[in-house]
Amino acid sequence: MTTIGHLINGVNRSDNERTQDVYNPATGEVSKQVALASKETVEEAIAAAQAAFPEWRNTPVGKRAAVMFRFKALLEQNADKICELIGDEHGKICHDAAGELQRGIENIEYACGVGELLKGEHSKNVGPMIDAWSEFQPLGVVAGITPFNFPAMVPLWMYPMAIACGNTFVLKPSERDPSSTLFIAGLLKEAGLPDGVMNVVNGDKLAVDTLLEDKRVQAVSFVGSTAIAEYIYTTATANGKRCQALGGAKNHAIVMPDADIDNAVNQLLGAAFGSSGERCMALSVAVAVGDQAADELIEKMAAGMKPLKVGEASDESNDFGAVITRQHQERVIGFIDSAEQEGAKVVVDGRNPDVKGYENGFFVGATLIDNVSTSMVSYQNEIFGPVLQVIRVKTMEEGMQIINDHEYGNGTCIFTRDGEAARYFSDNIKVGMVGINVPLPVPVSYHSFGGWKRSLFGDLYAYGPDAVRFYTRRKTITQRWPSSDLREGVSFSFPS
Ligand code: NAD
């Protein structure tokens, strides 16, 4: 059976280490093994990155950008293979994997403009014959730790910009679907990246802790669940590292009485059930304002859900695939059970989907739950499955209060025809990314991505302009070339 190893100093290798099963979620069978790096293996990757840094940081910015141009082209040429690797291990359908890859490539395109992004600031004559400028220098060795749900896109949020800025990188992808991430990183060598600049170590907590503790690692970007994000942020910053740690989510959509319900239903179907709800921006709660809107929403959602097809990743006619593991399937079903026990009404029940030929797969069908309340366990937790819960409220303010009280603040959306209501909503909602009749307001690559509250630990968002700031350190230089006519005497006053 294939073992997915590491990429260290330009060499693909698998050491004689612990391994873990990798599953095909549609069949429920073990398809590969993944190596779990030892402390020594991770330290070797850090050493390779450290050794590659001096030369890479001094490589002209145009040459660094040229690597990114070639990398983008290689990803496009290899798109089918990448989507197949994603589908086999994550379970998402090819068309969805292609969308993920495209959003990842957009981050490479942004990194291609790194020359413009690193231009810095210059002021002439800030004093007699004195000029000053600020420049943005790379940090050194930077680490990324990524989740299972976007094995291509989320790593691409991180290392293209980090590397384009002159850093070297060690990536620790999710051990649950490691193949596409490793394959993509391997293309950087073909794109002309020198060995050691990009390294990938597969592994678990041991690999992560080694990265967090090693003094050579200057900064850590993390994306994953909130409990781990908080641990990563606390540990990395206690060890003197810069850190951004993006966590979990519970994304609400307010459906106003004046909304175009047919449109809202179409948008909600994709945003709630696409990728089996395993997206940090998935809309998992619809907050319906007024019983009339709620009744119409429930009726039309239930009708819209009837034809949805859950199944295997390579069949493009499927709408969404299996969830990542058996354990996660049981957790999602457990949340549906608990909502029912606590008094909510399961309107469409996906607990026993019939997926012919894939009876052992980790499938959950699309599920719709009405009359959910904020005290329910299924409301308070991130379900991360194809489950849409509906909360009924009387006013928009009541709905907004519910959203603002939730511990997460990643994404949200309002469906309305009322511009005043939409403006009030976007002004006052305590959430990092807001959609107005846009269900998944994932910012484009030249804006930045991040949530509020316990959806993000740290000050800077992921990708976009914030990534340039995260992966560089400002240095301000004040310069004078003394001339013989302007020689100054000794002064003990503060220069002004
Ligand atoms: P996870 O937190 O289980 O794992 C993320 C990474 O952390 C993996 O590389 C994993 O190996 C590592 N890890 C796991 N347990 C660890 C531990 N005890 N110590 C150190 N490292 C550990 O997340 P997941 O299940 O892979 O991904 C799903 C979660 O990620 C969801 O909560 C989702 O909302 C979140 N997510 C958030 C965003 C965002 O931008 N906010 C984007 C994608 C996913």
XYZ file of N, CA, C and O and ligand atoms in Angstrom, residues 145-150 154 157 172-176 203-205 208-209 222-226 228 231-232 246-249 279-280 382 384 410 449 455, ligand 1:
192
model
N 0.048 25.208 9.175
C -0.610 23.976 9.652
C -2.051 24.064 9.157
O -2.742 25.061 9.416
N -2.485 23.050 8.404
C -3.752 23.215 7.666
C -4.757 22.089 7.949
O -4.375 20.986 8.348
N -6.057 22.363 7.683
C -7.124 21.404 7.984
C -7.432 20.494 6.791
O -6.917 20.704 5.696
N -8.329 19.533 7.014
C -8.637 18.562 5.966
C -9.564 19.121 4.889
O -9.605 18.616 3.775
N -10.356 20.156 5.218
C -11.518 20.426 4.354
C -11.192 21.152 3.054
O -11.982 21.100 2.126
N -10.020 21.828 3.010
C -9.570 22.418 1.742
C -8.094 22.055 1.562
O -7.217 22.913 1.747
N -6.446 25.943 1.162
C -5.964 26.613 2.381
C -4.426 26.675 2.428
O -3.868 27.740 2.704
N -3.390 29.539 0.458
C -3.567 30.845 1.098
C -2.236 31.313 1.701
O -2.028 32.500 1.887
N 2.639 21.680 7.403
C 2.151 20.430 8.013
C 0.673 20.320 7.635
O -0.194 20.901 8.272
N 0.379 19.562 6.551
C -1.019 19.457 6.102
C -1.835 18.526 7.003
O -1.285 17.873 7.906
N -3.119 18.426 6.701
C -3.963 17.477 7.435
C -3.533 16.062 7.106
O -3.313 15.719 5.945
N -3.460 15.237 8.118
C -3.058 13.834 7.926
C -4.206 13.000 7.351
O -4.043 11.840 7.015
N -5.406 13.629 7.234
C -6.549 12.848 6.766
C -6.659 12.812 5.238
O -7.213 11.882 4.677
N 2.101 14.632 9.410
C 2.225 14.235 10.804
C 1.047 14.646 11.638
O 0.025 15.106 11.121
N 1.224 14.470 12.939
C 0.154 14.762 13.891
C 0.639 15.789 14.916
O 1.483 16.625 14.619
N 0.120 15.683 16.134
C 0.437 16.663 17.179
C 1.947 16.786 17.420
O 2.461 17.881 17.670
N 3.363 19.100 14.897
C 2.900 20.467 15.161
C 3.662 21.054 16.346
O 4.177 22.179 16.290
N 3.768 20.280 17.420
C 4.443 20.796 18.613
C 5.916 21.080 18.339
O 6.484 22.041 18.891
N -2.099 29.132 11.000
C -2.893 27.921 11.275
C -4.315 28.125 10.786
O -4.893 29.214 10.936
N -4.902 27.062 10.248
C -6.340 27.036 9.973
C -6.865 25.686 10.441
O -6.303 24.634 10.097
N -7.938 25.694 11.224
C -8.501 24.438 11.724
C -9.597 24.734 12.726
O -10.231 25.805 12.672
N -9.834 23.813 13.643
C -10.932 24.000 14.603
C -10.501 24.966 15.712
O -9.307 25.164 15.963
N -11.490 25.535 16.407
C -11.185 26.599 17.373
C -10.350 26.122 18.561
O -9.436 26.823 18.988
N -8.099 23.858 18.715
C -6.688 23.710 18.325
C -6.112 25.077 17.953
O -4.962 25.383 18.287
N -5.020 26.751 21.032
C -3.801 26.116 21.548
C -2.576 26.568 20.737
O -1.532 26.916 21.295
N -2.735 26.583 19.404
C -1.616 26.967 18.531
C -1.215 28.420 18.813
O -0.037 28.742 18.967
N -6.745 30.645 12.486
C -8.149 30.743 12.088
C -8.890 29.502 12.574
O -8.402 28.380 12.384
N -10.055 29.710 13.207
C -10.763 28.598 13.835
C -12.115 28.298 13.197
O -12.345 28.585 12.019
N -12.990 27.719 14.001
C -14.269 27.211 13.511
C -15.312 28.300 13.299
O -15.035 29.499 13.431
N -16.513 27.860 12.974
C -17.531 28.826 12.564
C -18.940 28.297 12.799
O -19.154 27.090 12.963
N -17.388 23.191 5.174
C -16.711 24.442 4.818
C -16.819 25.375 6.009
O -17.894 25.474 6.612
N -15.742 26.104 6.279
C -15.815 27.028 7.418
C -16.746 28.195 7.109
O -17.103 28.956 7.989
N -20.324 23.727 16.174
C -20.169 23.663 14.723
C -20.421 22.209 14.313
O -19.720 21.305 14.761
N -20.514 20.971 11.030
C -19.606 20.645 9.923
C -20.122 19.450 9.124
O -19.395 18.526 8.777
N -17.407 34.065 11.903
C -16.663 33.935 10.645
C -17.405 34.624 9.492
O -17.010 35.666 9.024
N -8.976 37.308 4.320
C -10.003 36.412 4.844
C -9.827 36.236 6.349
O -8.751 35.863 6.814
N -13.377 32.883 15.994
C -13.067 32.320 14.685
C -11.669 32.728 14.215
O -11.199 32.229 13.193
P -8.373 20.281 13.182
O -8.288 21.419 14.137
O -8.731 18.943 13.698
O -6.943 20.084 12.447
C -6.267 21.155 11.850
C -4.760 20.860 11.910
O -4.357 20.808 13.272
C -4.369 19.545 11.260
O -3.172 19.720 10.522
C -4.145 18.623 12.460
O -3.164 17.645 12.229
C -3.691 19.586 13.552
N -4.075 19.134 14.895
C -5.189 18.429 15.234
N -5.212 18.199 16.561
C -4.107 18.756 17.061
C -3.562 18.861 18.387
N -4.188 18.333 19.442
N -2.400 19.518 18.550
C -1.760 20.071 17.494
N -2.206 19.994 16.227
C -3.369 19.351 16.012
O -9.351 20.740 12.008
P -9.963 19.853 10.841
O -10.972 18.923 11.400
O -8.871 19.318 9.991
O -10.703 20.981 9.983
C -12.013 21.407 10.218
C -12.043 22.653 11.083
O -11.289 23.690 10.462
C -13.452 23.209 11.237
O -13.603 23.641 12.559
C -13.473 24.405 10.287
O -14.387 25.409 10.612
C -12.071 24.882 10.421
N -11.690 25.697 9.280
C -11.615 27.028 9.464
C -11.304 27.847 8.401
C -11.210 29.320 8.590
O -10.739 29.968 7.682
N -11.618 29.877 9.700
C -11.064 27.294 7.134
C -11.147 25.910 6.983
C -11.464 25.113 8.075
